[in-house]
GROMACS .gro file of C-alpha atoms in nm:
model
  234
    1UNK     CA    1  11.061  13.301  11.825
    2UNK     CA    2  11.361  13.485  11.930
    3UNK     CA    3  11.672  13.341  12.028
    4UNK     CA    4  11.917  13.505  12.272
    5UNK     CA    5  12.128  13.425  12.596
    6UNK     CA    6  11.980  13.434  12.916
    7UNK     CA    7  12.160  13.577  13.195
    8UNK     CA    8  11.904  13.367  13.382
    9UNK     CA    9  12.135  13.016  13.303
   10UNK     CA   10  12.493  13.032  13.423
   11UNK     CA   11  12.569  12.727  13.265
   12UNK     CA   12  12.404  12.388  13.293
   13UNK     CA   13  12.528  12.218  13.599
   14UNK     CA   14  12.578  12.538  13.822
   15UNK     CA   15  12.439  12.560  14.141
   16UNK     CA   16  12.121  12.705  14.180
   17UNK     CA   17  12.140  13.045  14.362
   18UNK     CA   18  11.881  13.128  14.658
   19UNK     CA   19  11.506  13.142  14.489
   20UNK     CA   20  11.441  13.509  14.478
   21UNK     CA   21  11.076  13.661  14.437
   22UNK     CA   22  10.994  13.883  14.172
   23UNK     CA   23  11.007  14.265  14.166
   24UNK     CA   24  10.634  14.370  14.198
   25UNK     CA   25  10.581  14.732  14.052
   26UNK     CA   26  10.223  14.862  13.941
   27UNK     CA   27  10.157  15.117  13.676
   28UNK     CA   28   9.822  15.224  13.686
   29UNK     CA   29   9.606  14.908  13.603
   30UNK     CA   30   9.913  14.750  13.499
   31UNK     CA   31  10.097  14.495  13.736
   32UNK     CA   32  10.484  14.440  13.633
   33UNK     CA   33  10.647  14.162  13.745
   34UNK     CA   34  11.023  14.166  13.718
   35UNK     CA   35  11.276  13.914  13.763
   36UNK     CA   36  11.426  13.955  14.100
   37UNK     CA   37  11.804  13.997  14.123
   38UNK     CA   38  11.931  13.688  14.172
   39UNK     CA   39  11.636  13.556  14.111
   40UNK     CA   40  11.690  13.148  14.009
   41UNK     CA   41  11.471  12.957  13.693
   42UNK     CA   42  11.216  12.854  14.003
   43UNK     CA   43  10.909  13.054  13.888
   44UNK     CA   44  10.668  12.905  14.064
   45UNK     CA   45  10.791  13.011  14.405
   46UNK     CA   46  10.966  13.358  14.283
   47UNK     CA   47  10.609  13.444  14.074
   48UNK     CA   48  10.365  13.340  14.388
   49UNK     CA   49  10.334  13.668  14.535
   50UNK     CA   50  10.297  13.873  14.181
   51UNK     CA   51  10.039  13.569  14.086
   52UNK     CA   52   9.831  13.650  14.408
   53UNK     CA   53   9.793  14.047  14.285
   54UNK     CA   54   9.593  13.877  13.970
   55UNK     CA   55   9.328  13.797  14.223
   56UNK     CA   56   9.304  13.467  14.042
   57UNK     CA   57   9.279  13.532  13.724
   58UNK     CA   58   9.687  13.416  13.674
   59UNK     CA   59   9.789  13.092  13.836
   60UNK     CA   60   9.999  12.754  13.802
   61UNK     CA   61   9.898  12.449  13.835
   62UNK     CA   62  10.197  12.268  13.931
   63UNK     CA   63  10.473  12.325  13.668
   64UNK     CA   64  10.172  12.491  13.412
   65UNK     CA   65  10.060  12.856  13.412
   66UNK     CA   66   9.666  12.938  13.373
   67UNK     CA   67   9.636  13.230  13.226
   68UNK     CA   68   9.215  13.292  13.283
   69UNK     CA   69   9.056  13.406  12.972
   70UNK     CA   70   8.649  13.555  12.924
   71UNK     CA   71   8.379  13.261  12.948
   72UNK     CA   72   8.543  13.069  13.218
   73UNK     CA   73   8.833  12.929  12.936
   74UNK     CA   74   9.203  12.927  12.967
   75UNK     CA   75   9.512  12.951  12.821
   76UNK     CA   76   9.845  12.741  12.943
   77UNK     CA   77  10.199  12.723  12.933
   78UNK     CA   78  10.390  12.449  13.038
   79UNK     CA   79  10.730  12.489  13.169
   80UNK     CA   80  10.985  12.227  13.223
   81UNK     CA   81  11.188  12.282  13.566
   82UNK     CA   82  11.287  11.942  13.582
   83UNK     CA   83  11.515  11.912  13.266
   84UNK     CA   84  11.670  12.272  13.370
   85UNK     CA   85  11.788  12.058  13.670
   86UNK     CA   86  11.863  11.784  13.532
   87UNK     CA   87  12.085  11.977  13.247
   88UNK     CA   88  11.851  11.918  12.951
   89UNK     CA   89  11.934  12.245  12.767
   90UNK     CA   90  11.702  12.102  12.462
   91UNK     CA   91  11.382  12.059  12.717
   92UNK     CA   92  11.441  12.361  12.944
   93UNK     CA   93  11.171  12.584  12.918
   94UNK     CA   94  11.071  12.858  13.236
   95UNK     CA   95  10.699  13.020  13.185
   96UNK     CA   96  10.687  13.356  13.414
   97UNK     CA   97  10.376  13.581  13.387
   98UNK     CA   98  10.617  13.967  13.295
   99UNK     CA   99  10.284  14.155  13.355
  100UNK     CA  100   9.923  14.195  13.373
  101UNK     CA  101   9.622  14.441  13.289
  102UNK     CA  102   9.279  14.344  13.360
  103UNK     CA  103   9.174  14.707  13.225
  104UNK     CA  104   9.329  14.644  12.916
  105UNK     CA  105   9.254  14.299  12.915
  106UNK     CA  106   9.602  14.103  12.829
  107UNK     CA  107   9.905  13.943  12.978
  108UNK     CA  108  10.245  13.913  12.875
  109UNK     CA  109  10.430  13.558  12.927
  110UNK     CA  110  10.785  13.518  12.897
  111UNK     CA  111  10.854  13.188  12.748
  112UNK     CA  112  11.270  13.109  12.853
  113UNK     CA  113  11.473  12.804  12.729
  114UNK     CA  114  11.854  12.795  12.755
  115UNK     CA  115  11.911  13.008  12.482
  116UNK     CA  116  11.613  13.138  12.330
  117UNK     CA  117  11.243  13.229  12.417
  118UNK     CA  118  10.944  13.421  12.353
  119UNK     CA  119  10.715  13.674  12.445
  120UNK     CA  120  10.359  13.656  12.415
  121UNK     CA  121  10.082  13.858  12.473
  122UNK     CA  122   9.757  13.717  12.571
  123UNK     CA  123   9.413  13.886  12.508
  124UNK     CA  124   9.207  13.822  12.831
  125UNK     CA  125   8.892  13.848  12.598
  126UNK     CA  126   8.934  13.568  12.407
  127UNK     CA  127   9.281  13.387  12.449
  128UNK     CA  128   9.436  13.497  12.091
  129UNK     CA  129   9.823  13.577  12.089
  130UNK     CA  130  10.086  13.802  11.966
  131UNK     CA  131  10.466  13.684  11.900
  132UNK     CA  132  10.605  14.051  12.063
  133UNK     CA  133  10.962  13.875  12.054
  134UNK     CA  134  11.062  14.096  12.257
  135UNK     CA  135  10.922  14.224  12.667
  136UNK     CA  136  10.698  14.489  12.536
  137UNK     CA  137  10.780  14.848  12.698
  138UNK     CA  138  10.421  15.056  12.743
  139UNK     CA  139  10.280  15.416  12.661
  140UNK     CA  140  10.201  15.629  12.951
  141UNK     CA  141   9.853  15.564  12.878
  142UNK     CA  142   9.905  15.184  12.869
  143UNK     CA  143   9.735  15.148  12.576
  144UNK     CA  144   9.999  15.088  12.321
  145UNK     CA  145  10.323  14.858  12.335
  146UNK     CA  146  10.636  14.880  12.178
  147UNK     CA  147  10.880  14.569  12.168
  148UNK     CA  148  11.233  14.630  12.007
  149UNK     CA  149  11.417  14.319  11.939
  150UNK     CA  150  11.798  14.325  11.974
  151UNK     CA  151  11.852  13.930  11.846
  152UNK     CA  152  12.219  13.794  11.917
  153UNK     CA  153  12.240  13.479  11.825
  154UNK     CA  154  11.971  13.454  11.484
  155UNK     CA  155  11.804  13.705  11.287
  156UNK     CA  156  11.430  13.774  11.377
  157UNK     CA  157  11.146  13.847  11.120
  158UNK     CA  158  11.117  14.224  11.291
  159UNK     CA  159  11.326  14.439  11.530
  160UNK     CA  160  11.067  14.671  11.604
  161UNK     CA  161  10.708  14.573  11.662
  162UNK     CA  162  10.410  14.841  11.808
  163UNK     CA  163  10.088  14.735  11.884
  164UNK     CA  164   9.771  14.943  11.962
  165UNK     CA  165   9.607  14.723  12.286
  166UNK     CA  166   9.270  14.943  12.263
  167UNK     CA  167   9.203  14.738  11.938
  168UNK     CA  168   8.990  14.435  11.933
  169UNK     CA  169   9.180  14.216  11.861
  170UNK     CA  170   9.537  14.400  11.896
  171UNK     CA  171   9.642  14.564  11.622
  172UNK     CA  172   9.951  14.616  11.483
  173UNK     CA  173  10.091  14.988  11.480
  174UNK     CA  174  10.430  14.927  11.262
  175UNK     CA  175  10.666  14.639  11.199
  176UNK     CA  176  11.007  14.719  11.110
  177UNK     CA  177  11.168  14.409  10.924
  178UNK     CA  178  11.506  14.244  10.977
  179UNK     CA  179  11.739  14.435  10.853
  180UNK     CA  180  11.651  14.753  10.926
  181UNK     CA  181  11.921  14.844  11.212
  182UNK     CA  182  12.192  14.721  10.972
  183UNK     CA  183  12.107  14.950  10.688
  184UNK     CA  184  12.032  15.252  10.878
  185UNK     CA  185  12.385  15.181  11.056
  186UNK     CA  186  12.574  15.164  10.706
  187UNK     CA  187  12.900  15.089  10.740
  188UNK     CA  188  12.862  15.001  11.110
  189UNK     CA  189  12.560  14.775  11.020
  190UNK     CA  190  12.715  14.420  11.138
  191UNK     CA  191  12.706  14.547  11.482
  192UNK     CA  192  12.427  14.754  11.524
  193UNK     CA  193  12.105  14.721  11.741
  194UNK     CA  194  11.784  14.903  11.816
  195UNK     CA  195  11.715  14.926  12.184
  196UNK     CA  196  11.419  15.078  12.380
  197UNK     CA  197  11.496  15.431  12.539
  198UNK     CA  198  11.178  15.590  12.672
  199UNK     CA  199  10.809  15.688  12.536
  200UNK     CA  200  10.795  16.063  12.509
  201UNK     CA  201  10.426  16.078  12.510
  202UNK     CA  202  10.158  15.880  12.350
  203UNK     CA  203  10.292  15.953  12.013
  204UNK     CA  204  10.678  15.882  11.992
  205UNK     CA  205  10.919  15.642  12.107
  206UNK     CA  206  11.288  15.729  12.187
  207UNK     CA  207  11.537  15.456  11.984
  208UNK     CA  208  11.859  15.386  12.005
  209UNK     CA  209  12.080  15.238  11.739
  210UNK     CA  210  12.453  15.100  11.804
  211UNK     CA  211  12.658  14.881  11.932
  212UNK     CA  212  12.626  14.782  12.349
  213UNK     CA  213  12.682  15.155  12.510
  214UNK     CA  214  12.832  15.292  12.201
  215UNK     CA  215  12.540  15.499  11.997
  216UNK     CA  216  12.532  15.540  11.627
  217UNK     CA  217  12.221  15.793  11.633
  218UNK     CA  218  11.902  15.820  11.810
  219UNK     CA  219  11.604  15.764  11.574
  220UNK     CA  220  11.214  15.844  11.680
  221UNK     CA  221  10.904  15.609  11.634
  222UNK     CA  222  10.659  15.843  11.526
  223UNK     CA  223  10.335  15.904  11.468
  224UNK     CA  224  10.245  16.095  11.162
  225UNK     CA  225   9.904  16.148  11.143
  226UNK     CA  226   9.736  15.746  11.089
  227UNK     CA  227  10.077  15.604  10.984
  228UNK     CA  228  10.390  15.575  11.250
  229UNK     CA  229  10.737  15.629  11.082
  230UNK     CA  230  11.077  15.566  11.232
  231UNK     CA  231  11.251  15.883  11.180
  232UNK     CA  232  11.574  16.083  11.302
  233UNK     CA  233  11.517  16.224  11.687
  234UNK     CA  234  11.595  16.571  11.659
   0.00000   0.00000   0.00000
């Protein structure tokens, strides 16, 4: 699990904002569904439209999301509105579908407490799951993701995670362990990150490492023949 700060909290006891429905984009098969600005920790009215493009296959049942898997099964996830409102920051937990490919055959949940959460991504064929820490970014094709974790609060077990979704199960591409922005950084290691720039292709990843807008290099995820190596963009 990764922990960070949610913009999505102002502070426990602020009023709510106006419920806001998600952003709905669609890329190819894919269906996106992206926090709305503004957008409050309702999910169950902010998520109903995106839900409905699922044609069934995502839905909640009451404060639980159903997440439809092959042979009639399911998967949940329970969220906890209730102690978000009532100022429980040690029970308040937000499940929101983040997207959705029945041609690839998995979804991604977000998983939000006050300060932390988790991404996971669901195989539709048989309900198995991936810790992605991290909102997974996509090839062009679709068919491989990339999560890169920028952790500010704890240290995660990888900052960069790619998985090949044609697999059965997934399969994982390359892992790059904790630690791996600080020593590429060197003497600017305590405050540097990786974070997501752009696929270029099907077989490299744009990176960035630094500090917030400042950039210490750009580095490449790439592939190199069966292997993927993290590498200096030139």
């Amino acid at each position: 699990m990764i922990r960070f700060l949610l913009p999505l909290f102002l502070g426990l006891g602020a009023a709510a904002p106006a419920v806001a429905a998600d952003v709905i984009r669609h890329e190819g098969s894919r269906l996106l569904c992206e926090r709305g600005e503004g957008e409050e920790p309702d999910a169950a009215k902010a998520q109903a439209p995106c839900l409905a493009e699922t044609k069934g296959v995502v839905t909640r049942s009451g404060d639980v999301l159903v997440v439809g898997i092959a042979g009639g099964k399911s998967v949940r996830f329970a969220s906890n509105p209730k102690a978000c409102a009532n100022d429980d920051a040690e029970k308040c937990k937000i499940v929101r579908l983040a997207a959705f490919d029945p041609a690839r055959s998995f979804a991604v949940v977000e998983e939000t407490l006050y300060e932390g959460g988790a991404v996971q991504l669901v195989d539709l064929r048989d309900g198995s799951k991936v810790d992605l820490l991290a909102t997974p970014e996509f090839s062009p094709s679709g068919g491989l993701a990339v999560a890169v974790i920028a952790d500010l609060l704890n240290v995660p077990d990888f900052e960069i995670l790619l998985y090949d979704l044609t697999a059965k199960p997934f399969r994982r591409l390359y892992a790059a362990k904790a630690g791996t922005a600080t020593k590429l950084a060197g003497k600017k290691g305590d405050v540097a990150q990786f974070a997501f720039e752009a696929w270029q292709g099907e077989d490299r990843v744009l990176i960035r490492l630094g500090d917030g807008d400042a950039v210490f290099k750009r580095l490449a995820l790439t592939r190199d023949g069966a292997q993927w190596r993290l590498i200096d963009a030139k």
